[in-house]
Coordinates of N, CA, C and O in Angstrom, one line a residue:
X1 N 0.7 -1.3 0.1 CA 0.0 -0.1 -0.1 C 0.8 1.2 0.0 O 0.5 2.3 -0.4
X2 N 2.0 1.3 0.5 CA 2.7 2.6 0.5 C 3.3 2.9 -0.6 O 3.7 4.0 -0.9
X3 N 3.4 2.0 -1.6 CA 4.1 2.3 -3.0 C 2.7 2.9 -3.9 O 3.4 3.5 -4.9
X4 N 1.7 2.9 -3.5 CA 0.6 3.1 -4.5 C 0.8 4.6 -4.8 O 0.6 5.1 -5.9
X5 N 1.0 5.6 -3.8 CA 1.2 6.9 -4.1 C 2.2 7.3 -4.9 O 2.3 8.0 -5.9
X6 N 3.4 6.7 -4.6 CA 4.6 6.9 -5.6 C 4.5 6.3 -7.0 O 4.6 6.9 -7.9
X7 N 3.6 5.3 -7.1 CA 3.4 4.6 -8.3 C 2.6 5.6 -9.1 O 2.8 5.8 -10.6
X8 N 1.6 6.1 -8.6 CA 0.6 7.1 -9.3 C 1.2 8.3 -9.6 O 1.2 8.9 -10.7
X9 N 2.2 8.8 -8.8 CA 3.0 10.1 -9.1 C 3.7 9.9 -10.3 O 3.9 10.7 -11.1
X10 N 4.5 8.6 -10.3 CA 5.3 8.4 -11.5 C 4.5 8.4 -12.8 O 5.1 8.7 -13.8
X11 N 3.4 7.8 -12.6 CA 2.7 7.6 -13.9 C 2.1 8.7 -14.3 O 2.1 9.0 -15.5
X12 N 1.7 9.7 -13.5 CA 1.4 11.0 -13.9 C 2.4 11.7 -14.5 O 2.3 12.5 -15.7
X13 N 3.8 11.6 -13.9 CA 4.7 12.3 -14.4 C 5.1 12.0 -15.9 O 5.6 12.7 -16.8
X14 N 5.0 10.5 -16.0 CA 5.3 9.8 -17.3 C 4.3 10.4 -18.4 O 4.6 10.7 -19.4
X15 N 3.0 10.6 -18.0 CA 2.0 10.9 -19.0 C 2.2 12.4 -19.2 O 2.2 12.8 -20.5
X16 N 2.6 13.3 -18.4 CA 2.8 14.7 -18.5 C 4.3 15.0 -19.4 O 4.2 15.6 -20.2
X17 N 5.1 13.7 -19.3 CA 6.4 14.0 -20.2 C 5.9 13.8 -21.6 O 6.4 14.2 -22.5
X18 N 5.1 12.7 -21.9 CA 4.7 12.5 -23.1 C 3.9 13.5 -23.8 O 4.1 13.8 -25.0
X19 N 3.0 14.0 -22.9 CA 2.4 15.3 -23.6 C 3.4 16.5 -24.0 O 3.1 17.0 -24.9
X20 N 4.3 16.7 -23.1 CA 5.3 17.7 -23.4 C 6.2 17.3 -24.7 O 6.4 18.2 -25.5
X21 N 6.5 16.1 -24.8 CA 7.1 15.7 -26.0 C 6.4 16.0 -27.2 O 6.8 16.3 -28.3
X22 N 5.2 15.7 -27.1 CA 4.1 15.9 -28.3 C 4.3 17.4 -28.6 O 4.2 17.6 -29.8
X23 N 4.2 18.1 -27.5 CA 4.1 19.5 -27.9 C 5.3 20.0 -28.5 O 5.2 20.9 -29.5
X24 N 6.5 19.5 -28.0 CA 7.7 20.0 -28.8 C 7.6 19.5 -30.2 O 8.1 20.3 -31.0
X25 N 7.4 18.0 -30.4 CA 7.2 17.6 -31.8 C 6.4 18.6 -32.6 O 6.7 18.8 -33.8
X26 N 5.2 19.0 -32.2 CA 4.4 19.7 -33.1 C 4.9 21.0 -33.2 O 4.7 21.5 -34.2
X27 N 5.6 21.7 -32.1 CA 6.2 22.8 -32.2 C 7.2 23.0 -33.6 O 7.4 24.0 -34.1
X28 N 8.0 21.9 -33.7 CA 9.1 21.8 -34.7 C 8.4 21.3 -36.0 O 9.1 21.0 -37.1
X29 N 7.1 21.1 -36.0 CA 6.4 20.7 -37.2 C 6.2 19.2 -37.5 O 5.8 18.8 -38.6
X30 N 6.6 18.4 -36.6 CA 6.7 17.1 -36.7 C 5.6 16.4 -36.1 O 5.3 15.8 -35.0
X31 N 4.4 16.6 -36.7 CA 3.1 16.1 -36.2 C 3.0 14.5 -36.2 O 2.3 14.1 -35.1
X32 N 3.6 13.8 -37.1 CA 3.7 12.4 -36.8 C 4.3 12.0 -35.7 O 3.8 11.0 -34.8
X33 N 5.2 12.6 -35.1 CA 5.9 12.2 -33.9 C 5.1 12.8 -32.6 O 5.0 12.0 -31.7
X34 N 4.5 13.7 -32.7 CA 3.5 14.2 -31.7 C 2.3 13.1 -31.7 O 2.1 13.0 -30.6
X35 N 1.8 12.7 -32.7 CA 0.7 11.8 -32.7 C 1.2 10.5 -32.0 O 0.5 9.8 -31.2
X36 N 2.5 10.0 -32.4 CA 3.2 8.7 -31.8 C 3.2 8.9 -30.2 O 2.7 8.0 -29.6
X37 N 3.7 10.1 -29.7 CA 3.8 10.2 -28.4 C 2.5 10.5 -27.5 O 2.2 9.6 -26.5
X38 N 1.5 10.9 -28.3 CA 0.0 11.1 -27.7 C -0.8 9.8 -27.7 O -1.5 9.4 -26.8
X39 N -0.3 8.8 -28.7 CA -1.1 7.5 -28.9 C -0.4 6.9 -27.6 O -1.1 5.9 -27.0
X40 N 0.7 6.9 -27.4 CA 1.3 6.1 -26.3 C 0.8 6.6 -25.0 O 0.6 5.6 -24.1
X41 N 0.6 7.9 -24.8 CA -0.1 8.4 -23.4 C -1.3 7.9 -23.4 O -1.8 7.5 -22.3
X42 N -2.1 7.9 -24.6 CA -3.5 7.3 -24.4 C -3.7 5.9 -24.2 O -4.5 5.6 -23.3
X43 N -2.7 5.1 -24.6 CA -2.4 3.7 -24.2 C -2.4 3.5 -22.6 O -3.0 2.6 -22.2
X44 N -1.6 4.4 -22.1 CA -1.2 4.3 -20.9 C -2.4 4.7 -19.9 O -2.5 4.1 -18.8
X45 N -3.1 5.7 -20.4 CA -4.3 6.1 -19.5 C -5.4 6.7 -20.4 O -5.4 7.9 -20.9
X46 N -6.1 5.9 -21.0 CA -7.1 6.1 -22.1 C -8.4 6.9 -21.6 O -9.1 7.4 -22.3
X47 N -8.4 7.5 -20.2 CA -9.4 8.2 -19.6 C -8.9 9.6 -19.5 O -9.6 10.4 -18.9
X48 N -7.7 9.9 -19.8 CA -7.0 11.4 -19.5 C -7.5 12.2 -20.7 O -6.9 12.2 -21.7
X49 N -8.3 13.3 -20.2 CA -8.9 14.1 -21.1 C -7.8 14.8 -21.9 O -8.0 15.4 -23.1
X50 N -6.9 15.6 -21.0 CA -5.9 16.3 -21.9 C -5.3 15.5 -22.9 O -4.9 16.2 -24.0
X51 N -4.9 14.4 -22.6 CA -4.1 13.7 -23.8 C -5.2 13.5 -25.1 O -4.8 13.6 -26.0
X52 N -6.4 13.2 -24.6 CA -7.3 12.8 -25.7 C -7.4 14.2 -26.7 O -7.6 14.4 -27.7
X53 N -7.6 15.4 -25.9 CA -7.7 16.6 -26.7 C -6.6 16.8 -27.5 O -6.6 17.3 -28.5
X54 N -5.4 16.6 -27.1 CA -4.2 16.9 -27.6 C -4.1 16.0 -29.0 O -3.7 16.3 -30.0
X55 N -4.4 14.8 -28.7 CA -4.3 13.8 -29.7 C -5.4 14.2 -30.9 O -5.1 14.2 -32.1
X56 N -6.6 14.4 -30.5 CA -7.6 15.0 -31.4 C -7.1 16.1 -32.4 O -7.2 16.1 -33.4
X57 N -6.5 17.0 -31.6 CA -5.9 18.5 -32.4 C -4.9 18.0 -33.2 O -4.8 18.4 -34.3
X58 N -3.8 17.1 -32.7 CA -2.8 16.7 -33.6 C -3.3 15.8 -34.9 O -2.8 16.2 -35.9
X59 N -4.2 14.9 -34.6 CA -4.8 14.5 -35.9 C -5.4 15.1 -36.9 O -5.2 15.1 -38.2
X60 N -6.3 16.2 -36.2 CA -6.9 17.2 -37.1 C -5.9 17.9 -38.0 O -6.0 18.2 -39.2
X61 N -4.9 18.3 -37.2 CA -3.8 19.1 -37.9 C -3.1 18.4 -38.8 O -2.4 18.9 -39.9
X62 N -3.0 17.1 -38.8 CA -2.3 16.3 -39.9 C -3.4 16.1 -41.0 O -2.9 15.5 -42.1
X63 N -4.5 16.8 -41.0 CA -5.3 16.4 -42.1 C -6.2 15.3 -42.0 O -6.9 14.7 -43.1
X64 N -6.2 14.6 -40.9 CA -7.1 13.4 -40.6 C -8.1 13.6 -39.6 O -8.1 13.2 -38.5
X65 N -9.3 14.3 -40.0 CA -10.3 14.7 -39.1 C -11.0 13.5 -38.8 O -11.5 13.5 -37.5
X66 N -11.1 12.5 -39.7 CA -11.8 11.3 -39.2 C -11.2 10.5 -37.9 O -12.1 10.1 -37.1
X67 N -9.9 10.6 -38.1 CA -9.2 9.9 -37.0 C -9.4 10.6 -35.7 O -9.6 10.0 -34.6
X68 N -9.5 12.1 -35.7 CA -9.7 12.7 -34.5 C -11.0 12.5 -34.0 O -11.4 12.4 -32.9
X69 N -12.2 12.2 -34.9 CA -13.5 12.2 -34.6 C -13.6 10.7 -34.0 O -14.2 10.7 -33.0
X70 N -13.0 9.8 -34.5 CA -12.9 8.7 -34.1 C -12.4 8.5 -32.6 O -12.7 7.5 -31.8
X71 N -11.2 9.2 -32.4 CA -10.6 9.1 -31.0 C -11.6 9.9 -29.9 O -11.7 9.1 -28.9
X72 N -12.4 10.7 -30.4 CA -13.4 11.4 -29.5 C -14.3 10.3 -29.2 O -14.7 10.2 -28.0
X73 N -15.0 9.5 -30.3 CA -15.9 8.7 -30.0 C -15.4 7.6 -29.0 O -16.4 7.0 -28.3
X74 N -14.3 7.1 -29.3 CA -13.9 5.9 -28.4 C -13.7 6.4 -26.9 O -14.0 5.7 -25.8
X75 N -13.2 7.6 -26.9 CA -13.1 8.1 -25.5 C -14.5 8.4 -24.8 O -14.6 8.1 -23.9
X76 N -15.4 8.9 -25.6 CA -16.7 9.0 -25.0 C -17.3 7.7 -24.5 O -17.9 7.7 -23.5
X77 N -17.2 6.7 -25.3 CA -17.7 5.3 -25.1 C -17.0 4.7 -23.8 O -17.6 4.2 -22.8
X78 N -15.6 4.9 -23.7 CA -14.7 4.5 -22.5 C -15.4 5.1 -21.2 O -15.5 4.5 -20.2
X79 N -15.5 6.4 -21.3 CA -16.0 7.2 -20.0 C -17.3 6.7 -19.7 O -17.7 6.4 -18.6
X80 N -18.2 6.5 -20.7 CA -19.8 6.0 -20.4 C -19.5 4.7 -19.7 O -20.2 4.3 -18.7
X81 N -18.8 3.7 -20.4 CA -18.8 2.5 -20.2 C -18.1 2.1 -18.6 O -18.5 1.4 -17.8
X82 N -16.9 2.9 -18.3 CA -16.1 2.6 -17.3 C -16.6 3.7 -15.9 O -16.4 3.2 -14.9
X83 N -17.0 4.6 -16.4 CA -17.4 5.8 -15.3 C -18.5 6.1 -15.3 O -19.1 7.1 -14.4
X84 N -19.6 6.0 -16.3 CA -21.0 6.5 -16.4 C -20.9 8.0 -16.5 O -21.5 8.8 -15.9
X85 N -19.9 8.3 -17.3 CA -19.5 9.8 -17.4 C -19.6 10.3 -18.7 O -19.7 9.4 -19.6
X86 N -19.6 11.6 -18.9 CA -19.5 12.2 -20.3 C -18.0 13.0 -20.5 O -17.6 13.3 -19.4
X87 N -17.9 13.2 -21.7 CA -16.4 14.3 -21.9 C -16.9 15.5 -21.4 O -18.0 16.2 -21.4
X88 N -15.8 16.1 -20.9 CA -15.7 17.5 -20.3 C -16.1 18.6 -21.3 O -16.1 18.0 -22.5
X89 N -16.6 19.7 -21.0 CA -16.9 20.6 -22.1 C -15.9 21.1 -23.0 O -16.0 21.2 -24.3
X90 N -14.8 21.2 -22.5 CA -13.6 21.4 -23.3 C -13.5 20.5 -24.6 O -13.1 20.8 -25.7
X91 N -13.4 19.2 -24.0 CA -13.1 18.1 -25.0 C -14.3 18.1 -25.9 O -14.1 17.9 -27.3
X92 N -15.6 18.4 -25.6 CA -16.8 18.2 -26.4 C -16.8 19.3 -27.3 O -17.1 19.3 -28.6
X93 N -16.4 20.7 -26.9 CA -16.2 21.7 -27.7 C -15.2 21.5 -28.8 O -15.5 21.9 -30.2
X94 N -14.0 20.9 -28.6 CA -13.1 20.6 -29.7 C -13.7 19.7 -30.6 O -13.4 19.7 -31.8
X95 N -14.3 18.6 -30.3 CA -14.8 17.6 -31.1 C -16.0 18.4 -32.0 O -15.8 18.1 -33.5
X96 N -16.8 19.2 -31.5 CA -17.6 20.0 -32.3 C -16.9 20.8 -33.4 O -17.3 20.7 -34.5
X97 N -15.8 21.4 -33.0 CA -15.2 22.1 -33.9 C -14.4 21.4 -35.0 O -14.6 21.8 -36.2
X98 N -13.8 20.2 -34.7 CA -13.2 19.5 -35.6 C -14.3 18.9 -36.6 O -14.0 18.7 -37.8
X99 N -15.6 18.5 -36.1 CA -16.6 18.0 -36.9 C -17.0 18.9 -37.9 O -17.4 18.9 -39.1
X100 N -17.2 20.4 -37.2 CA -17.7 21.4 -38.1 C -16.8 21.6 -39.4 O -17.1 21.7 -40.5
X101 N -15.5 21.6 -38.9 CA -14.5 21.8 -40.2 C -14.4 20.8 -41.1 O -14.5 21.0 -42.3
X102 N -14.6 19.5 -40.6 CA -14.6 18.4 -41.5 C -15.8 18.4 -42.3 O -15.7 18.1 -43.5
X103 N -16.9 18.8 -41.9 CA -18.2 18.8 -42.7 C -18.0 20.1 -43.8 O -18.4 19.9 -44.9
X104 N -17.4 21.0 -43.4 CA -17.2 22.4 -44.2 C -16.4 22.0 -45.3 O -16.4 22.4 -46.5
X105 N -15.3 21.3 -45.1 CA -14.1 21.1 -46.1 C -14.8 19.7 -46.9 O -14.4 19.8 -48.3
X106 N -15.8 18.9 -46.6 CA -16.2 17.9 -47.4 C -17.4 18.6 -48.1 O -17.8 18.0 -49.3
X107 N -18.0 19.5 -47.8 CA -19.3 20.2 -48.7 C -18.6 20.8 -50.0 O -17.5 21.3 -50.2
X108 N -19.6 20.3 -51.0 CA -19.4 21.0 -52.4 C -19.5 22.5 -52.3 O -20.0 23.0 -51.8
X109 N -18.5 22.8 -53.1 CA -18.4 24.5 -53.4 C -19.0 24.8 -54.7 O -19.1 24.2 -55.6

């Protein structure tokens, strides 16, 4: 039992480090590397909203809004199934923004 808080602290530090690595990769224009770090963070903690938001944004920025939308849908289902919860407002707004932009770009001109 004494190791649990230390384990949790290290897990959170690991996730934060992956998010920072993703930010640095995106800042230097390497979105594929950013997505790779964020997918690793998502695998470690699939219920971490900040990771999901960053992953959705990175996927949308790579030109793959369908993957961003699917990421949100998986997250929403996990929250519902595991916690009987819904995504926070910030995550839902990002989803709506990505969805709206995807529909606009797909609409005939």
